[in-house]
Structure formats: C-alpha cells, structure tokens
mmCIF file of C-alpha atoms in Angstrom:
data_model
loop_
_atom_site.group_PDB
_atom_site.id
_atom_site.type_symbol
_atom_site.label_atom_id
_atom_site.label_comp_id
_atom_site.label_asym_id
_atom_site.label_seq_id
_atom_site.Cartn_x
_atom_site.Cartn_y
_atom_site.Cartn_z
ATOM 1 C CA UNK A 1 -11.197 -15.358 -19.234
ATOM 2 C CA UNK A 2 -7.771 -15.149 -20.274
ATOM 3 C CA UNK A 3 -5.158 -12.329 -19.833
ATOM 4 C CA UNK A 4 -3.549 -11.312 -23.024
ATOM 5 C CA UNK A 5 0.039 -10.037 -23.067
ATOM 6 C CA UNK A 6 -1.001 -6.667 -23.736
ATOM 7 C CA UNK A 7 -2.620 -6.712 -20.487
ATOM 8 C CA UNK A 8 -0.092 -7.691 -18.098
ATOM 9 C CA UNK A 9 2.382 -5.242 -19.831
ATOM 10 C CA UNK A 10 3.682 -2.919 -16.800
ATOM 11 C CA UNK A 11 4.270 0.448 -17.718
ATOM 12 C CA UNK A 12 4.591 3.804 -15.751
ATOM 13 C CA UNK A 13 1.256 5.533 -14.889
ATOM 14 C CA UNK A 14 0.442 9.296 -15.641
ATOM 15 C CA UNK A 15 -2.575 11.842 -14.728
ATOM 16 C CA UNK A 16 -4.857 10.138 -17.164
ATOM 17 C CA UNK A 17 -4.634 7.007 -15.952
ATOM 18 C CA UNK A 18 -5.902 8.389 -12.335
ATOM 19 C CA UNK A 19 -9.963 8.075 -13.040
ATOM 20 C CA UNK A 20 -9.615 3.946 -13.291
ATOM 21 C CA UNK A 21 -6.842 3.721 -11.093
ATOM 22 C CA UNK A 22 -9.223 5.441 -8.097
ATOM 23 C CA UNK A 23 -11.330 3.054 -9.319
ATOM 24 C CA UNK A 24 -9.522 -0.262 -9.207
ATOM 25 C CA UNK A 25 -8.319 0.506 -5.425
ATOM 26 C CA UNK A 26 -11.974 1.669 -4.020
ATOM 27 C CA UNK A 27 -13.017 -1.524 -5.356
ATOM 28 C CA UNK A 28 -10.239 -4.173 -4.506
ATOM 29 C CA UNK A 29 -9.861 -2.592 -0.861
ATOM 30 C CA UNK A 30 -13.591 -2.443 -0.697
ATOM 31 C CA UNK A 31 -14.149 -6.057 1.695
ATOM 32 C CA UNK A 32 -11.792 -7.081 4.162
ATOM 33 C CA UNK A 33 -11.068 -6.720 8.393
ATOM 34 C CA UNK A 34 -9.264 -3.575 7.379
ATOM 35 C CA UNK A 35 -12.077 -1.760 5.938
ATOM 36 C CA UNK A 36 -14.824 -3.048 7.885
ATOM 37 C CA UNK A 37 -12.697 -1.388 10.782
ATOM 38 C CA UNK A 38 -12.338 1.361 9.211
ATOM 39 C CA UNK A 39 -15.436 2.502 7.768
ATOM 40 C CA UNK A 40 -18.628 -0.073 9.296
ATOM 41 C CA UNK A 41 -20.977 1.051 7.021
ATOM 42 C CA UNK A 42 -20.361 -0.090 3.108
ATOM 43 C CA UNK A 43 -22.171 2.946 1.617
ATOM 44 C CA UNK A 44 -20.180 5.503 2.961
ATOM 45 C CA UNK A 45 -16.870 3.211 3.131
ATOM 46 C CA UNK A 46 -17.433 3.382 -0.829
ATOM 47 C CA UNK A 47 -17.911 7.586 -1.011
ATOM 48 C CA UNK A 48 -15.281 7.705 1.701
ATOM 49 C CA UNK A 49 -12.580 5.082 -0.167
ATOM 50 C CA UNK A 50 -13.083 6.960 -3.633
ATOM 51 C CA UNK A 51 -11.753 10.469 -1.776
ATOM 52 C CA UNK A 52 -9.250 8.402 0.188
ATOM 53 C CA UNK A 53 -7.588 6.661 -2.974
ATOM 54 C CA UNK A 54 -7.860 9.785 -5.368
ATOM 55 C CA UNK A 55 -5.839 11.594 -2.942
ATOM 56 C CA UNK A 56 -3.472 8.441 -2.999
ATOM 57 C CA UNK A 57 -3.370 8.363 -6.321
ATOM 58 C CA UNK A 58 -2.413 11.817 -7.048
ATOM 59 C CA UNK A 59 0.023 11.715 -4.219
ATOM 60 C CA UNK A 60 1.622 8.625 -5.728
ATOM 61 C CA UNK A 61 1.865 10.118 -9.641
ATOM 62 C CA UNK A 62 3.904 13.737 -7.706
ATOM 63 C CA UNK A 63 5.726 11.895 -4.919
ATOM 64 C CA UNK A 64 6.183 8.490 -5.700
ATOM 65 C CA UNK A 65 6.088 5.903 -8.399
ATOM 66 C CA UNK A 66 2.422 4.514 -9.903
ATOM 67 C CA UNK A 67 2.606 1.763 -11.931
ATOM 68 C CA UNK A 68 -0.313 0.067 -14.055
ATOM 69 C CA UNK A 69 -0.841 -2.355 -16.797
ATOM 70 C CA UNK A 70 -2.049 -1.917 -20.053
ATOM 71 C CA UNK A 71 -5.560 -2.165 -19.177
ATOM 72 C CA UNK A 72 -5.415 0.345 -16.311
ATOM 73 C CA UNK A 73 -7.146 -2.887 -14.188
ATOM 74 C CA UNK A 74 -4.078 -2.810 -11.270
ATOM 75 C CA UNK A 75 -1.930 -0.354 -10.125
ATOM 76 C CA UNK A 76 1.072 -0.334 -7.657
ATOM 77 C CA UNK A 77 2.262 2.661 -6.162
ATOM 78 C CA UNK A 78 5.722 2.607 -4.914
ATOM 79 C CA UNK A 79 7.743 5.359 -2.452
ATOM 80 C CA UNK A 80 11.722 5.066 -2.704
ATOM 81 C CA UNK A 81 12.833 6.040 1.310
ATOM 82 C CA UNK A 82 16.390 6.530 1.402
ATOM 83 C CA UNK A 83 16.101 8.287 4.643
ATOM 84 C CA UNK A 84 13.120 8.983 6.973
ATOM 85 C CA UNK A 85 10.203 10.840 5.431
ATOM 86 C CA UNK A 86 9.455 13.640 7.020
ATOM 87 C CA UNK A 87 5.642 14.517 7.886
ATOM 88 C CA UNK A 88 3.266 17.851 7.595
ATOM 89 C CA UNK A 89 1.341 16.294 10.488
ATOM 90 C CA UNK A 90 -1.099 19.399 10.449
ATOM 91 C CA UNK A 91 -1.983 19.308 6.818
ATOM 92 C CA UNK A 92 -2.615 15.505 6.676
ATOM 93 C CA UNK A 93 -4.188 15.920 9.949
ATOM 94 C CA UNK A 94 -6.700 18.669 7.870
ATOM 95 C CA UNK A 95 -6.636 16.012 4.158
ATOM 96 C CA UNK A 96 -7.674 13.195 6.445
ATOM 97 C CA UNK A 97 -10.650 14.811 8.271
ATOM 98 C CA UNK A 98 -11.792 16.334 4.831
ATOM 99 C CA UNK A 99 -11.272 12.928 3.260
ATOM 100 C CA UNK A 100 -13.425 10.820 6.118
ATOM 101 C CA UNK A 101 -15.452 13.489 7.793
ATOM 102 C CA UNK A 102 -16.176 10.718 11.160
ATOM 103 C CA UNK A 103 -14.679 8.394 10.570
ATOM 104 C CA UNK A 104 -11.428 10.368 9.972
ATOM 105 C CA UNK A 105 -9.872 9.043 14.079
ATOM 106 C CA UNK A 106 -9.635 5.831 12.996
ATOM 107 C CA UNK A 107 -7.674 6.818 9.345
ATOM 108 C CA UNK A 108 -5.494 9.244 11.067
ATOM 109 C CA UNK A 109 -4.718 6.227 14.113
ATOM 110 C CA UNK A 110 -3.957 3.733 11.126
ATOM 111 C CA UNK A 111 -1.613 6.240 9.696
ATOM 112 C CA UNK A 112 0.336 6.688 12.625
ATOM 113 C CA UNK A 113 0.625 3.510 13.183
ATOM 114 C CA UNK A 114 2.256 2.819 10.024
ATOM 115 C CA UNK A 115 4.168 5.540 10.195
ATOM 116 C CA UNK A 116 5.732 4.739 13.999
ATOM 117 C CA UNK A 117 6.743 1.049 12.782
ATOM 118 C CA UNK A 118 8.266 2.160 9.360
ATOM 119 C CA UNK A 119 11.584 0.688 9.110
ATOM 120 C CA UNK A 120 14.543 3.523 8.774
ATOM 121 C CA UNK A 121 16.427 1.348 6.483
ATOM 122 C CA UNK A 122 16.829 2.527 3.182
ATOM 123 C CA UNK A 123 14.445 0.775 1.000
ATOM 124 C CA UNK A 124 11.026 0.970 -1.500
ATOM 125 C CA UNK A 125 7.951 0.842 0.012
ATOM 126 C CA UNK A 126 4.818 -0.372 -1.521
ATOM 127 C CA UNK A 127 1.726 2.309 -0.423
ATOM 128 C CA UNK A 128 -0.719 0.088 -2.195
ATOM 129 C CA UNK A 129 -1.475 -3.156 -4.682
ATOM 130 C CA UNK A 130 -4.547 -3.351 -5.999
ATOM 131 C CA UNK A 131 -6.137 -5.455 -8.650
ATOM 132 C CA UNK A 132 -9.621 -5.229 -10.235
ATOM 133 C CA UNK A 133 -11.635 -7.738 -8.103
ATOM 134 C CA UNK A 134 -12.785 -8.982 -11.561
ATOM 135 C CA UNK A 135 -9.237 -9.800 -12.932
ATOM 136 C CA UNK A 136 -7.716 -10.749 -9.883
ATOM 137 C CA UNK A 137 -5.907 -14.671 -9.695
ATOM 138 C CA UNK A 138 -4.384 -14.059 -12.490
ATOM 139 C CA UNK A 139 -0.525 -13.362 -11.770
ATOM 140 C CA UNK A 140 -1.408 -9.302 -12.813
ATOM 141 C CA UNK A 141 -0.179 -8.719 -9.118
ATOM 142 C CA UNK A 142 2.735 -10.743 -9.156
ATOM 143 C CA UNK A 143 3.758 -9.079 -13.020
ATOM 144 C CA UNK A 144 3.309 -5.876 -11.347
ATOM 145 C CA UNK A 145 5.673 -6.700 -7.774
ATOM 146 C CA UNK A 146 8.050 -8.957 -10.035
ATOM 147 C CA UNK A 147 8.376 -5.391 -12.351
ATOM 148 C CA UNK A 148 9.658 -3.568 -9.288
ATOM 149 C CA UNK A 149 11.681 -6.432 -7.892
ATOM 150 C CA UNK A 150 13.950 -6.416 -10.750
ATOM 151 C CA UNK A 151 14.064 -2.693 -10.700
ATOM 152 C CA UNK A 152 14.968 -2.801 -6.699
ATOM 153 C CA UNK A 153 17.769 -5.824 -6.943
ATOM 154 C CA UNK A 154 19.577 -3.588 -9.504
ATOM 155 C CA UNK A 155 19.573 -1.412 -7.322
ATOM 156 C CA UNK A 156 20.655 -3.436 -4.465
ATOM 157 C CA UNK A 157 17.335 -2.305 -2.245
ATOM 158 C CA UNK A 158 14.868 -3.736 -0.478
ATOM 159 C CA UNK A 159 11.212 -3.151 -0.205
ATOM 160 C CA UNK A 160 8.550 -3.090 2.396
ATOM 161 C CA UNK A 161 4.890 -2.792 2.789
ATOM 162 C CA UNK A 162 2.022 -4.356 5.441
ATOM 163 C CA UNK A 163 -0.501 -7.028 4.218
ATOM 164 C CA UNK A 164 -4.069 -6.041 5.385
ATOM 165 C CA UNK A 165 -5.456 -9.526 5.425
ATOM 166 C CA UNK A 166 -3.979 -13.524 5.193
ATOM 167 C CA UNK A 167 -4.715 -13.771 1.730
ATOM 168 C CA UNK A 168 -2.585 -10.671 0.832
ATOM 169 C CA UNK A 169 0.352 -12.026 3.176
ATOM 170 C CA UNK A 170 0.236 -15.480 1.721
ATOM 171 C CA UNK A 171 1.055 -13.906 -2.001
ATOM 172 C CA UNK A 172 3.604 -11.957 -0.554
ATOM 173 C CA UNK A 173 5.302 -15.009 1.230
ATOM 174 C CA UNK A 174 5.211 -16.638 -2.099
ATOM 175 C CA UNK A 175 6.692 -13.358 -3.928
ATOM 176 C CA UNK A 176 9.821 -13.160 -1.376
ATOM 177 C CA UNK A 177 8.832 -11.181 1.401
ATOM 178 C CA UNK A 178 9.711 -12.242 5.124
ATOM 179 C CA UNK A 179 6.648 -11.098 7.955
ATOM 180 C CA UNK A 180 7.915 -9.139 10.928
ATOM 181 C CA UNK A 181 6.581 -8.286 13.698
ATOM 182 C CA UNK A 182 2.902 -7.334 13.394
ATOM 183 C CA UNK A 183 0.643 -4.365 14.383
ATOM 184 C CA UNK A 184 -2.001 -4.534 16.206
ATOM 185 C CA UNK A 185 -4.383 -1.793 15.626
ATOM 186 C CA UNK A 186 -6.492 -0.424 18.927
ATOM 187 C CA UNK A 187 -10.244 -0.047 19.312
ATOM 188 C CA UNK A 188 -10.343 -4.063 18.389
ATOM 189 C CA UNK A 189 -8.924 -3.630 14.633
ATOM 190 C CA UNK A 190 -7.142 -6.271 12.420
ATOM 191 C CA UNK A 191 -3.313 -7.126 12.691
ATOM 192 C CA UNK A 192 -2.085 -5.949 9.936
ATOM 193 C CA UNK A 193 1.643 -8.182 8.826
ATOM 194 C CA UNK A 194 4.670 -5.879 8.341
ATOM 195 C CA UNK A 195 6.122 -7.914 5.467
ATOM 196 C CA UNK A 196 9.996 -7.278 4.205
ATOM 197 C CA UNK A 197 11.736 -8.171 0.791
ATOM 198 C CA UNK A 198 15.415 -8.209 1.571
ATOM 199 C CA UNK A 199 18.266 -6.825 -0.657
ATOM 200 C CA UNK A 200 20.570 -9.312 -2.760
ATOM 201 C CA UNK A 201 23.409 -10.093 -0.211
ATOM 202 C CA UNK A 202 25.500 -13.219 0.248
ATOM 203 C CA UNK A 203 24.033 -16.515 1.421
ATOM 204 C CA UNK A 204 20.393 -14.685 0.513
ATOM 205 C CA UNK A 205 18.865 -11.170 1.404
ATOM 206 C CA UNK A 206 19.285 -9.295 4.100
ATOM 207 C CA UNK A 207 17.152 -9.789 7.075
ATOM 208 C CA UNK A 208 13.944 -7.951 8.418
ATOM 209 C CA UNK A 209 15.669 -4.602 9.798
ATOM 210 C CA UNK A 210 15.521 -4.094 13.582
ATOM 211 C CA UNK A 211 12.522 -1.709 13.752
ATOM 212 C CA UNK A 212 12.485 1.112 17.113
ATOM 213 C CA UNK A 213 8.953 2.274 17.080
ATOM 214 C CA UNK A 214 9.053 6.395 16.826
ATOM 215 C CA UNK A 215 5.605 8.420 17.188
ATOM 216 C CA UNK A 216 4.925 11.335 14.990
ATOM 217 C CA UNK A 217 1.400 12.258 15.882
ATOM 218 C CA UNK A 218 -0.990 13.606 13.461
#
C-alpha cells in the first residue's frame, strides 16, 4: 500500500487527536527488549502501555510539542529544554505507581535514568516516535523528524532522544544523529543508545555534549 501525500502531511496535534495517538504508541512500543523489560507479561504490558502513553500524550499536547500526520497513524512529541527541567519527583513518583501498579519500580528506575544522563545543553528532545506498526517503512518517521529538523536548524538547536532498540538507532544514524555513550539499565535490561543531532556550526554540527550524570530520585 501506498502513502498518499495527504498522509505524510505533518501538522500540529490537538486534544482530539489524543484517542489514536494513545493508540499508535501502545501499539508501535508494544514488542521490543525495552518492553519485555519492562512489563514481562504482554496482557498487562498492553492495559499498562495504554495508561502510560495517554498520560504522555496529554503531557506532550500542555507541555510540549505533539506532532501527527494527516492520518493520525504517527505522532512525535517533542520538549524544547533551554535549561534543566525541573522535576515534581513526588507527584510522578504517585502518576507512575497509579499508571503501572507492580510493575511501576522498573518505570520509575527507567525514568531516572533518563533523567540523570539528560544532556544540560540547550536543545529539543524527542519523548517519543511512534508509527502505526501497519504503516511503518514508509519514510512517515523520517517526514515527521525531517519536519522538526528544519524547525530546530532555524533555530540553530540541536535535538536529542535515546533509541530503545538497533533498528530505531540505525534510522536515526541515517537521519543525522551521532550515538553517545549508552545506558545500561540494571536488573539485566536493554542498553538503550543516547543518540544526538548537532546544531548547524562550521565544518558540520556541533558535537555530542559532555554529559555529568546528576540523580534526581523519584
């Protein structure tokens, strides 16, 4: 099946759009080392993802930037950090365990994680890609990166996010993005690839920022 024009057309996203959004993530984060980690059984990883991602989603649309296409079958949701984000440990402490019930540990361990390798440098961070696992191949996640990209080397910024799995990292690789130094999460879970797009500068873009680990513990 083809994709028509109308469908890789990137536009902003907005509170209707949320019911397939939820959907498309839950789905394309559905398989993978991450998620077996993360939740071992599939039935509840799939009531457990659909809570997670709503509450990403609606975090995204008041606190970040959600973009989707005009089928609603991909999103991207963005986070401009111009300085450190500051955060309410104890109420994401209290999301998270309402979100995962038991198998909340391991979310709240991942998010720390993230959070104590986050580069300070200003910069855009991608939260989440997804595409419908029906539609993906299909350059709907590079239309939705190359989108931003343009938006960000106006700008003069450079973006960030971590690849869950080799397939992810390979597209990024393609797409610009440099790997850094990896995490390793505990309790035997995946390495996930801290992945860098640098800012236009002379000679090229400017190199994977110099990362000193900090710990804000949920």
């Amino acid at each position: 099946m083809t994709v028509s024009n109308h469908d890789l057309l990137v536009r902003p996203a907005t509170a209707a759009d949320a019911g397939p959004l939820i959907g498309v993530l839950a789905e394309a984060f559905h398989e993978g080392p991450l998620a077996d980690w993360l939740i071992p059984d599939p039935a509840d990883r799939r009531t457990v993802y659909y809570r997670y991602f709503k509450d990403a989603v609606y975090h995204g649309l008041e606190h970040g930037q959600v973009y989707t296409t005009g089928d609603q079958r991909a999103v991207a949701i963005w986070y401009p950090r111009l300085e450190p984000a500051p955060v309410d440990t104890r109420s994401r402490l209290a999301t998270l365990e309402h979100i995962a019930g038991p198998y909340a540990p391991k979310f709240v361990l991942l998010e720390e994680m993230f959070d104590a390798f986050h580069p300070d440098e200003p910069h855009h961070y991608l939260a989440y890609l997804a595409v419908d696992p029906t539609r993906q191949n299909r350059g709907i996640g590079a239309a939705l990166l190359a989108d931003q990209h343009r938006r960000l080397d106006q700008l003069g910024l450079p973006a960030y996010l971590e690849a869950s799995n080799m397939r992810n990292r390979r597209l990024y690789l393609r797409l610009g993005y440099h790997a850094g130094p990896t995490i390793v999460l505990p309790t035997e879970g995946p390495v996930i690839w801290r992945m860098w797009r640098g800012a236009p500068a002379s000679g090229g873009r400017s190199p994977f920022p110099r990362t000193r680990p900090h710990r804000r513990s949920l």
